Amino acid sequence: MGAATQQTAPGGGAALVYLYFLRMRASLRRMRRSVATPKGIIFAIFGLCLVVLWLGSLLARGLTGEVGDPAEIRGYVPYALVFFLLMALLTSAGERAIYFSPAEVNLLFSGPFSRRQLVLYKIGTIAMGIMLTSLFFAIFLFAQVGSFLAAYLGAFASLLLVQLVSMFMVMLSERAGQQLTVRLRWVLGLGTLILLGSGLSSIVGSFEIEDPQGVLNAVRSGPGGRILEGILAPYTWTVTAPTAGILALSFMGAMAINAAIVGAILVLDANYLERAAGVSERMYSNMRRAQRTGVAAANPKRAGRRVVRLPHWGGVGTMAWRQLTTARRSSMGTVIIMLVMAVGVSIFASSGVAGQQLWGLTGMMVLWLTLILSGVLRFDFRGDLDVLETLKAMPFRPIAISAGQIVVPTAVLTGVQTMAVAAPLALQGHAVLIPLVALFAIPVNGLLYAVENLMFLLYPVRMQGQTSTDFSFLGRQVLVFFVKMIVITGCVTIAASIGGLVYVLSGMEAAGFVVAWCVLCAELIAILPYLGWAFQRFDPSQGVGD
């Protein structure tokens, strides 16, 4: 494969440039197809209006002069960039820099293109994606720095740096050996952390630091902080440039660093094609599976571990066992990372709050986890779109299949929510509320997944191939979210009202809670027949919207 690419044909670079043009045309064609139907037009208008309202509010804030302090923002930028660089160094996320689609692997790797031409093609592809991503970063940063151009150029140069560093490390591992490069990654990562921690020595044993800003100031005052800020100064000053002259000089300095990294990648000229093919195949499989089930591909080490069989329960237990097996064999890294982040933020923030603030903080954390994970955990009908005809052939009642499909995601989401609120509630002396939270979360989450799957079966859509610029898909997702919130809010309000009435009449809190929980369970049971009807109505032979 590598030898074939060395026979470079004249005009190979022009062919790759033409391929850029074709890819842009394909993206526009895909967007045009998404609004080719009346339903697509409605969803697109709805999604576009929401994006305009969100972005407009950020732009209005910047235009009205309500911006942050550039000096304060300048202190955050380099450390945010260091965080992304460390993630690229210490994890396998850096391999995304050499990801090629299956079509590119089949056609370009065997074509008359040199390795360097393919590297430049990949860098150009990455830069094209960053140009669009930077637009959203710029609109967000505009409200903080007051200059849209500076925010856009700074975001572009910084994101490109992270991708180029990732690609350089991959190329270095192919040239110097993977074991040596892994050691170098950890040396660089730990060295950076030691440099950042050098400024904390002055506050060890001191309790004067009560907020994150104090910790950041201590890091910045150390030698490591000053060194890192000096190295990343062009990127920092590009984002927060007060004048056009400083912006031009800073951006040229940042792009010069990026160009130097590109030159180093070309000088290495590593034979990365075989590894890129393997990485691309693995990542493509992971993405396809994640688009179906919400998590990464199955872990081979877990494939041999059996899940304890559940009781039959008329088919409910069988369907739940099937989804539990899928969840057990899948990589739950995303769920674990989000849980650790939620618990860490809750513990840190709840150390200085109490009363109403504690309830507000805990509620926000639970809401954040619920909104994200309800779309990420798809161990239900949404993940079984390609095998629904097999499920319909099973000798179980539709209502039993429907109930079994939502058991596992409901249980997983309930467990994550309970662990997220356990730490802050226990620290504040409210540990007795933890079982109560888990008890009420079960029917609420069941309602959430029941409504989600009901709407999916009535209006099915594939999750593959959606982009951040697909306003039709975005509008559909937001509309589904609003419908879910309306239904869930209505059900919870009814249960709370009946429970509150029982409490007023009886004067017993326990009676009110029990009645409210029973009402929630009754609402969940009442919606299951409709979910079973939608499943029985679904026709796999009909086309599914993209």
Coordinates of C-alpha atoms in Angstrom, one line a residue:
M1 CA 0.0 0.0 0.0
G2 CA 2.7 2.4 1.0
A3 CA 4.7 1.6 -2.1
A4 CA 1.8 2.3 -4.4
T5 CA 1.3 5.7 -3.0
Q6 CA 4.9 6.6 -3.8
Q7 CA 4.2 6.5 -7.5
T8 CA 2.7 10.0 -7.5
A9 CA 0.9 10.9 -10.7
P10 CA 1.2 14.5 -12.1
G11 CA -1.7 16.6 -11.0
G12 CA -2.4 14.5 -7.9
G13 CA -2.6 17.6 -5.7
A14 CA -5.1 19.2 -8.1
A15 CA -7.3 16.0 -7.9
L16 CA -7.4 16.3 -4.1
V17 CA -8.3 20.0 -4.4
Y18 CA -11.1 19.0 -6.7
L19 CA -12.2 16.4 -4.2
Y20 CA -12.6 19.2 -1.6
F21 CA -15.0 20.9 -4.0
L22 CA -17.0 17.8 -4.5
R23 CA -17.3 17.2 -0.8
M24 CA -18.7 20.7 -0.3
R25 CA -21.2 20.1 -3.0
A26 CA -22.2 16.9 -1.3
S27 CA -22.7 18.7 2.0
L28 CA -25.0 21.3 0.3
R29 CA -26.9 18.5 -1.5
R30 CA -27.4 16.6 1.7
M31 CA -28.8 19.8 3.4
R32 CA -31.1 20.4 0.4
R33 CA -32.5 16.9 0.6
S34 CA -33.3 17.4 4.3
V35 CA -35.8 20.1 3.4
A36 CA -37.3 18.4 0.3
T37 CA -40.5 17.5 2.1
P38 CA -43.0 19.6 3.9
K39 CA -42.1 17.9 7.2
G40 CA -38.4 18.6 6.6
I41 CA -39.2 22.3 5.8
I42 CA -41.1 22.7 9.1
F43 CA -38.4 21.1 11.1
A44 CA -35.7 23.2 9.4
I45 CA -37.6 26.4 10.0
F46 CA -38.1 25.5 13.6
G47 CA -34.4 24.6 14.1
L48 CA -33.1 27.6 12.3
C49 CA -35.3 30.0 14.3
L50 CA -34.0 28.5 17.6
V51 CA -30.4 28.8 16.4
V52 CA -31.0 32.4 15.3
L53 CA -32.5 33.2 18.7
W54 CA -29.7 31.6 20.6
L55 CA -26.9 33.1 18.5
G56 CA -28.7 36.5 18.3
S57 CA -28.8 36.7 22.1
L58 CA -25.1 36.2 22.2
L59 CA -24.4 38.7 19.4
A60 CA -26.7 41.3 21.0
R61 CA -24.8 41.0 24.3
G62 CA -21.5 41.7 22.5
L63 CA -23.0 44.5 20.4
T64 CA -24.4 46.3 23.4
G65 CA -21.0 46.5 25.0
E66 CA -21.7 44.0 27.8
V67 CA -18.4 42.1 27.5
G68 CA -16.1 40.6 30.0
D69 CA -12.7 41.9 31.1
P70 CA -10.1 41.0 28.5
A71 CA -7.4 40.6 31.1
E72 CA -9.5 38.1 33.1
I73 CA -10.3 36.2 29.9
R74 CA -6.7 36.2 29.0
G75 CA -5.9 34.2 32.1
Y76 CA -8.3 31.4 31.2
V77 CA -7.5 30.9 27.5
P78 CA -4.1 29.3 27.8
Y79 CA -5.2 26.8 30.4
A80 CA -8.3 25.8 28.5
L81 CA -6.0 25.2 25.5
V82 CA -3.6 23.2 27.7
F83 CA -6.5 21.0 28.8
F84 CA -7.4 20.1 25.2
L85 CA -3.8 19.4 24.4
L86 CA -3.4 17.1 27.4
M87 CA -6.6 15.2 26.4
A88 CA -5.0 14.7 22.9
L89 CA -1.7 13.6 24.4
L90 CA -2.9 11.2 27.2
T91 CA -5.9 9.6 25.5
S92 CA -6.5 7.9 22.2
A93 CA -8.6 10.9 21.0
G94 CA -5.5 12.0 19.1
E95 CA -6.0 9.2 16.6
R96 CA -9.0 11.0 15.2
A97 CA -6.4 13.2 13.4
I98 CA -5.6 10.4 11.0
Y99 CA -9.2 9.2 10.5
F100 CA -10.2 8.6 6.9
S101 CA -13.7 7.5 5.8
P102 CA -14.0 4.0 4.3
A103 CA -14.3 5.5 0.8
E104 CA -11.1 7.5 1.3
V105 CA -9.2 4.5 2.5
N106 CA -10.3 2.4 -0.5
L107 CA -9.8 5.0 -3.2
L108 CA -7.1 7.4 -2.0
F109 CA -4.7 5.0 -0.3
S110 CA -4.4 2.9 -3.4
G111 CA -4.4 5.9 -5.7
P112 CA -1.5 7.8 -7.2
F113 CA -0.9 10.1 -4.2
S114 CA 2.1 10.3 -1.9
R115 CA 1.9 10.1 1.8
R116 CA 2.6 13.8 2.1
Q117 CA -0.2 14.7 -0.3
L118 CA -2.6 12.7 1.7
V119 CA -1.4 14.3 4.9
L120 CA -1.9 17.8 3.4
Y121 CA -5.4 16.6 2.2
K122 CA -6.3 15.5 5.7
I123 CA -5.0 18.7 7.2
G124 CA -7.1 20.7 4.7
T125 CA -10.2 18.6 5.6
I126 CA -9.6 19.2 9.3
A127 CA -9.2 22.9 8.6
M128 CA -12.4 23.1 6.7
G129 CA -14.3 21.5 9.6
I130 CA -12.6 23.8 12.1
M131 CA -13.7 26.8 10.1
L132 CA -17.3 26.0 10.7
T133 CA -16.7 24.9 14.3
S134 CA -14.8 28.2 15.0
L135 CA -17.9 30.1 13.9
F136 CA -19.9 28.9 16.9
F137 CA -17.0 29.4 19.3
A138 CA -16.6 32.9 18.0
I139 CA -20.2 33.8 18.5
F140 CA -19.9 32.5 22.1
L141 CA -16.6 34.3 22.7
F142 CA -17.9 37.5 21.1
A143 CA -20.1 38.2 24.1
Q144 CA -16.9 37.9 26.2
V145 CA -14.2 39.7 24.2
G146 CA -16.3 42.1 22.1
S147 CA -14.5 41.4 18.8
F148 CA -16.0 38.8 16.5
L149 CA -13.0 38.7 14.2
A150 CA -10.5 38.2 17.1
A151 CA -12.7 35.5 18.6
Y152 CA -13.0 33.6 15.3
L153 CA -9.3 33.8 14.4
G154 CA -8.3 32.8 17.9
A155 CA -10.7 29.8 18.0
F156 CA -9.5 28.7 14.6
A157 CA -5.8 28.9 15.4
S158 CA -6.3 27.1 18.8
L159 CA -8.4 24.3 17.5
L160 CA -6.1 23.7 14.6
L161 CA -3.1 23.6 17.0
V162 CA -4.8 20.7 19.0
Q163 CA -5.4 18.7 15.8
L164 CA -1.9 19.3 14.5
V165 CA -0.3 18.2 17.7
S166 CA -2.4 15.1 17.7
M167 CA -1.3 14.3 14.2
F168 CA 2.3 15.0 14.9
M169 CA 2.3 12.5 17.9
V170 CA 0.7 9.8 15.7
M171 CA 3.3 10.3 13.0
L172 CA 6.1 10.3 15.6
S173 CA 4.9 7.0 17.0
E174 CA 5.1 5.5 13.5
R175 CA 8.6 6.8 13.0
A176 CA 10.1 6.3 16.5
G177 CA 8.1 3.4 17.7
Q178 CA 4.8 3.2 19.6
Q179 CA 6.3 2.3 23.0
L180 CA 8.8 5.2 23.0
T181 CA 6.1 7.6 21.9
V182 CA 3.7 6.4 24.7
R183 CA 6.4 7.1 27.2
L184 CA 7.1 10.5 25.6
R185 CA 3.4 11.3 25.8
W186 CA 3.2 10.6 29.5
V187 CA 6.5 12.5 30.2
L188 CA 5.1 15.5 28.4
G189 CA 1.7 15.2 30.1
L190 CA 3.1 14.7 33.6
G191 CA 5.7 17.4 33.0
T192 CA 3.0 19.8 32.1
L193 CA 1.0 18.9 35.2
I194 CA 4.0 19.4 37.4
L195 CA 4.7 22.8 35.8
L196 CA 1.1 23.8 36.5
G197 CA 1.3 22.5 40.1
S198 CA 4.5 24.4 40.9
G199 CA 2.5 27.5 41.7
L200 CA 0.3 25.6 44.2
S201 CA 3.2 25.1 46.6
S202 CA 2.6 28.5 48.1
I203 CA -0.9 27.6 49.2
V204 CA -0.3 24.1 50.5
G205 CA -1.7 23.9 54.0
S206 CA -3.5 27.2 53.6
F207 CA -7.3 27.6 53.7
E208 CA -7.4 31.1 52.3
I209 CA -8.3 29.8 48.8
E210 CA -12.1 29.5 48.7
D211 CA -12.9 29.7 45.0
P212 CA -11.5 28.4 41.7
Q213 CA -10.2 31.8 40.8
G214 CA -7.8 31.7 43.7
V215 CA -6.4 28.4 42.6
L216 CA -6.0 29.7 39.1
N217 CA -4.2 32.8 40.3
A218 CA -1.8 30.6 42.3
V219 CA -1.1 28.5 39.2
R220 CA -0.5 31.6 37.1
S221 CA 1.9 33.0 39.7
G222 CA 4.2 29.9 39.5
P223 CA 7.0 29.4 37.1
G224 CA 5.1 26.7 35.2
G225 CA 2.1 29.0 34.6
R226 CA 4.3 31.8 33.3
I227 CA 6.2 29.4 30.9
L228 CA 3.0 27.9 29.5
E229 CA 1.4 31.4 29.1
G230 CA 4.5 32.5 27.3
I231 CA 4.4 29.6 24.9
L232 CA 0.7 30.0 24.1
A233 CA 0.8 33.8 24.1
P234 CA 0.1 34.2 20.4
Y235 CA -3.1 32.2 20.7
T236 CA -4.2 34.0 23.9
W237 CA -3.6 37.5 22.4
T238 CA -5.3 36.5 19.2
V239 CA -8.5 35.9 21.1
T240 CA -8.2 39.0 23.3
A241 CA -6.4 41.4 21.0
P242 CA -7.4 45.0 21.8
T243 CA -6.3 46.5 18.5
A244 CA -6.2 45.4 14.9
G245 CA -2.3 45.5 14.8
I246 CA -2.0 43.2 17.8
L247 CA -4.5 40.9 16.3
A248 CA -2.6 40.6 13.1
L249 CA 0.7 40.0 14.8
S250 CA -0.7 37.5 17.2
F251 CA -2.6 35.6 14.5
M252 CA 0.5 35.5 12.3
G253 CA 2.5 34.2 15.3
A254 CA -0.1 31.5 16.1
M255 CA -0.3 30.4 12.4
A256 CA 3.5 30.3 12.2
I257 CA 3.6 27.8 15.1
N258 CA 0.9 25.8 13.3
A259 CA 2.9 25.9 10.1
A260 CA 6.0 24.7 11.9
I261 CA 4.1 21.7 13.2
V262 CA 2.9 21.0 9.7
G263 CA 6.5 21.2 8.4
A264 CA 7.6 18.7 11.1
I265 CA 4.8 16.3 10.1
L266 CA 5.9 16.5 6.5
V267 CA 9.6 16.0 7.5
L268 CA 8.8 12.9 9.4
D269 CA 7.0 11.4 6.4
A270 CA 6.0 8.4 8.5
N271 CA 4.4 5.4 6.8
Y272 CA 1.1 5.9 8.6
L273 CA -1.2 4.3 6.0
E274 CA -1.6 0.9 7.6
R275 CA -2.3 2.4 11.0
A276 CA -4.7 5.0 9.5
A277 CA -6.6 2.2 7.8
G278 CA -6.9 0.3 11.1
V279 CA -7.9 3.4 13.1
S280 CA -10.4 4.5 10.4
E281 CA -12.1 1.0 10.4
R282 CA -12.3 0.9 14.2
M283 CA -13.6 4.5 14.5
Y284 CA -16.1 4.1 11.7
S285 CA -17.5 1.0 13.5
N286 CA -17.6 2.9 16.8
M287 CA -19.4 5.8 15.2
R288 CA -22.0 3.6 13.5
R289 CA -22.7 1.7 16.8
A290 CA -22.7 5.0 18.8
Q291 CA -25.3 6.4 16.4
R292 CA -27.5 3.4 17.0
T293 CA -27.1 2.8 20.8
G294 CA -25.5 6.0 22.0
V295 CA -22.3 4.3 23.2
A296 CA -19.1 3.1 21.7
A297 CA -18.5 -0.3 20.2
A298 CA -18.5 -3.5 22.3
N299 CA -15.5 -4.2 24.4
P300 CA -14.0 -7.6 23.3
K301 CA -12.8 -8.3 26.8
R302 CA -16.4 -8.2 28.0
A303 CA -17.8 -10.3 25.3
G304 CA -17.3 -13.5 27.2
R305 CA -18.8 -12.3 30.4
R306 CA -22.4 -13.5 30.8
V307 CA -25.2 -11.4 32.2
V308 CA -27.4 -13.1 34.8
R309 CA -30.7 -14.1 33.1
L310 CA -33.8 -12.3 34.3
P311 CA -37.2 -13.9 34.9
H312 CA -39.3 -14.3 31.8
W313 CA -42.2 -12.0 33.0
G314 CA -44.2 -12.6 29.8
G315 CA -41.3 -11.4 27.6
V316 CA -40.5 -8.3 29.6
G317 CA -37.5 -10.0 31.3
T318 CA -36.3 -11.5 28.1
M319 CA -36.2 -8.2 26.3
A320 CA -34.6 -6.5 29.3
W321 CA -31.9 -9.2 29.4
R322 CA -31.2 -8.6 25.7
Q323 CA -30.7 -4.9 26.2
L324 CA -28.8 -5.5 29.4
T325 CA -26.4 -7.7 27.5
T326 CA -25.9 -5.0 24.9
A327 CA -25.2 -2.4 27.6
R328 CA -22.8 -4.7 29.5
R329 CA -20.7 -5.4 26.4
S330 CA -20.6 -1.7 25.4
S331 CA -18.1 0.9 26.4
M332 CA -19.8 3.1 29.0
G333 CA -16.8 5.6 29.0
T334 CA -19.1 8.5 28.1
V335 CA -21.5 7.8 30.9
I336 CA -18.6 7.4 33.4
I337 CA -16.9 10.6 32.4
M338 CA -20.2 12.6 32.7
L339 CA -20.9 11.0 36.1
V340 CA -17.5 11.9 37.4
M341 CA -17.8 15.4 36.1
A342 CA -21.2 15.8 37.7
V343 CA -20.2 14.4 41.1
G344 CA -17.0 16.4 41.1
V345 CA -18.7 19.7 40.3
S346 CA -21.5 19.0 42.8
I347 CA -19.1 18.2 45.6
F348 CA -16.9 21.2 44.9
A349 CA -19.8 23.6 44.6
S350 CA -21.9 22.2 47.4
S351 CA -19.0 22.7 49.9
G352 CA -20.0 26.4 50.2
V353 CA -23.8 26.4 49.7
A354 CA -26.8 25.2 51.7
G355 CA -30.5 25.4 51.8
Q356 CA -32.2 26.7 48.6
Q357 CA -28.8 27.0 46.8
L358 CA -28.1 23.3 47.4
W359 CA -31.4 22.2 46.1
G360 CA -31.0 24.4 43.0
L361 CA -27.5 23.1 42.4
T362 CA -28.5 19.5 42.8
G363 CA -31.5 20.0 40.6
M364 CA -29.4 21.5 37.8
M365 CA -27.0 18.6 37.9
V366 CA -29.8 16.0 37.7
L367 CA -31.4 18.0 34.9
W368 CA -28.2 18.2 32.9
L369 CA -27.5 14.5 33.3
T370 CA -31.1 13.6 32.3
L371 CA -31.1 15.8 29.2
I372 CA -27.8 14.4 27.9
L373 CA -28.1 10.8 28.8
S374 CA -31.7 10.4 27.7
G375 CA -30.3 11.0 24.2
V376 CA -27.1 9.1 24.6
L377 CA -28.4 5.9 26.1
R378 CA -30.3 4.3 23.3
F379 CA -30.7 0.7 24.6
D380 CA -34.3 0.7 23.3
F381 CA -36.2 0.9 20.0
R382 CA -34.0 3.7 18.8
G383 CA -31.0 1.4 18.9
D384 CA -32.8 -1.5 17.3
L385 CA -34.1 0.2 14.2
D386 CA -32.4 -2.3 11.9
V387 CA -33.7 -5.3 13.8
L388 CA -37.3 -4.2 14.5
E389 CA -38.7 -6.8 12.0
T390 CA -37.0 -9.5 14.2
L391 CA -38.5 -8.1 17.3
K392 CA -42.0 -8.0 15.7
A393 CA -41.6 -11.7 14.9
M394 CA -41.0 -12.6 18.6
P395 CA -43.8 -14.6 20.3
F396 CA -44.5 -11.8 22.9
R397 CA -47.2 -9.3 23.2
P398 CA -46.3 -5.8 21.9
I399 CA -46.8 -4.2 25.3
A400 CA -44.4 -6.7 26.9
I401 CA -41.7 -6.0 24.3
S402 CA -42.2 -2.3 24.7
A403 CA -41.9 -2.5 28.5
G404 CA -38.8 -4.6 28.3
Q405 CA -37.2 -2.2 25.8
I406 CA -37.2 0.7 28.3
V407 CA -36.3 -1.2 31.4
V408 CA -32.5 -1.0 31.0
P409 CA -32.1 2.7 30.0
T410 CA -34.4 3.6 32.8
A411 CA -32.4 1.7 35.3
V412 CA -29.0 3.0 34.0
L413 CA -30.3 6.7 34.1
T414 CA -31.7 6.2 37.5
G415 CA -28.5 4.8 38.8
V416 CA -26.4 7.7 37.4
Q417 CA -28.8 10.3 38.8
T418 CA -28.8 8.7 42.2
M419 CA -25.0 8.6 42.3
A420 CA -24.8 12.2 41.1
V421 CA -27.0 13.5 44.0
A422 CA -25.7 11.1 46.7
A423 CA -22.4 13.0 47.4
P424 CA -23.8 16.5 47.8
L425 CA -26.8 15.4 49.7
A426 CA -24.7 13.3 52.1
L427 CA -22.3 16.1 52.7
Q428 CA -25.1 18.4 53.7
G429 CA -26.6 15.8 56.1
H430 CA -29.5 14.8 53.8
A431 CA -28.5 11.2 53.1
V432 CA -32.0 10.0 54.0
L433 CA -33.3 11.7 50.8
I434 CA -31.1 9.5 48.5
P435 CA -33.3 6.4 48.4
L436 CA -36.3 8.7 48.0
V437 CA -34.7 10.3 44.9
A438 CA -34.0 6.9 43.4
L439 CA -37.6 5.8 44.1
F440 CA -39.2 8.7 42.3
A441 CA -36.6 8.7 39.5
I442 CA -37.7 5.2 38.3
P443 CA -41.2 6.1 37.1
V444 CA -40.2 9.6 35.9
N445 CA -37.3 8.1 33.8
G446 CA -39.7 5.4 32.6
L447 CA -42.1 8.0 31.4
L448 CA -39.2 9.9 29.7
Y449 CA -38.1 6.9 27.7
A450 CA -41.6 5.8 27.0
V451 CA -42.5 9.2 25.4
E452 CA -39.1 9.2 23.6
N453 CA -39.7 5.8 22.1
L454 CA -43.3 6.5 21.3
M455 CA -42.4 9.5 19.2
F456 CA -39.6 7.6 17.6
L457 CA -41.9 4.8 16.5
L458 CA -44.4 7.2 15.2
Y459 CA -41.8 9.4 13.3
P460 CA -38.7 7.2 13.0
V461 CA -35.4 8.8 11.8
R462 CA -31.9 7.4 11.5
M463 CA -29.2 9.1 13.6
Q464 CA -26.4 8.4 11.0
G465 CA -25.0 11.1 8.9
Q466 CA -26.4 14.1 10.7
T467 CA -24.2 17.2 10.8
S468 CA -24.2 20.4 13.0
T469 CA -25.6 22.3 10.0
D470 CA -28.6 20.0 9.4
F471 CA -31.3 22.4 10.7
S472 CA -34.1 20.0 9.8
F473 CA -32.6 17.3 12.1
L474 CA -31.9 20.0 14.8
G475 CA -35.5 21.2 14.6
R476 CA -36.8 17.7 14.9
Q477 CA -34.7 17.0 18.0
V478 CA -35.7 20.3 19.7
L479 CA -39.4 19.7 18.9
V480 CA -39.2 16.2 20.4
F481 CA -37.5 17.6 23.4
F482 CA -40.3 20.2 24.0
V483 CA -43.0 17.5 23.6
K484 CA -41.2 15.3 26.1
M485 CA -40.9 18.1 28.6
I486 CA -44.6 19.0 28.2
V487 CA -45.7 15.4 28.8
I488 CA -43.3 14.8 31.7
T489 CA -44.1 18.2 33.4
G490 CA -47.8 17.4 33.1
C491 CA -47.5 14.0 34.6
V492 CA -45.3 15.2 37.4
T493 CA -47.6 18.1 38.1
I494 CA -50.6 15.8 38.3
A495 CA -48.8 13.4 40.7
A496 CA -47.5 16.2 42.9
S497 CA -51.0 17.8 43.0
I498 CA -52.7 14.6 44.1
G499 CA -49.9 13.8 46.6
G500 CA -50.1 17.3 48.0
L501 CA -53.9 17.0 48.4
V502 CA -53.5 13.8 50.3
Y503 CA -50.9 15.4 52.5
V504 CA -53.2 18.3 53.3
L505 CA -56.1 16.1 54.1
S506 CA -54.2 13.5 56.1
G507 CA -51.4 15.7 57.5
M508 CA -48.9 12.8 56.8
E509 CA -45.9 13.5 54.6
A510 CA -45.4 9.7 54.0
A511 CA -48.9 9.3 52.7
G512 CA -48.5 12.2 50.3
F513 CA -45.2 10.8 48.9
V514 CA -46.6 7.3 48.6
V515 CA -49.7 8.5 46.7
A516 CA -47.6 10.7 44.4
W517 CA -45.3 7.8 43.6
C518 CA -48.3 5.5 42.9
V519 CA -49.7 8.1 40.5
L520 CA -46.5 8.3 38.6
C521 CA -46.3 4.5 38.3
A522 CA -50.0 4.5 37.1
E523 CA -49.2 7.1 34.5
L524 CA -46.2 5.0 33.3
I525 CA -48.4 1.9 33.1
A526 CA -51.1 3.9 31.2
I527 CA -48.7 5.0 28.5
L528 CA -47.3 1.5 27.8
P529 CA -50.3 0.3 25.7
Y530 CA -49.8 3.3 23.4
L531 CA -46.1 2.4 23.1
G532 CA -47.1 -1.2 22.3
W533 CA -49.6 0.1 19.7
A534 CA -47.0 2.2 18.0
F535 CA -44.6 -0.7 17.9
Q536 CA -47.3 -3.0 16.4
R537 CA -48.2 -0.2 13.9
F538 CA -44.5 0.3 12.8
D539 CA -43.8 -1.2 9.4
P540 CA -40.1 -2.0 8.8
S541 CA -40.7 -2.3 5.1
Q542 CA -41.5 1.4 4.8
G543 CA -38.6 3.9 4.3
V544 CA -37.2 5.6 7.4
G545 CA -36.3 9.3 7.2
D546 CA -32.7 10.4 7.3

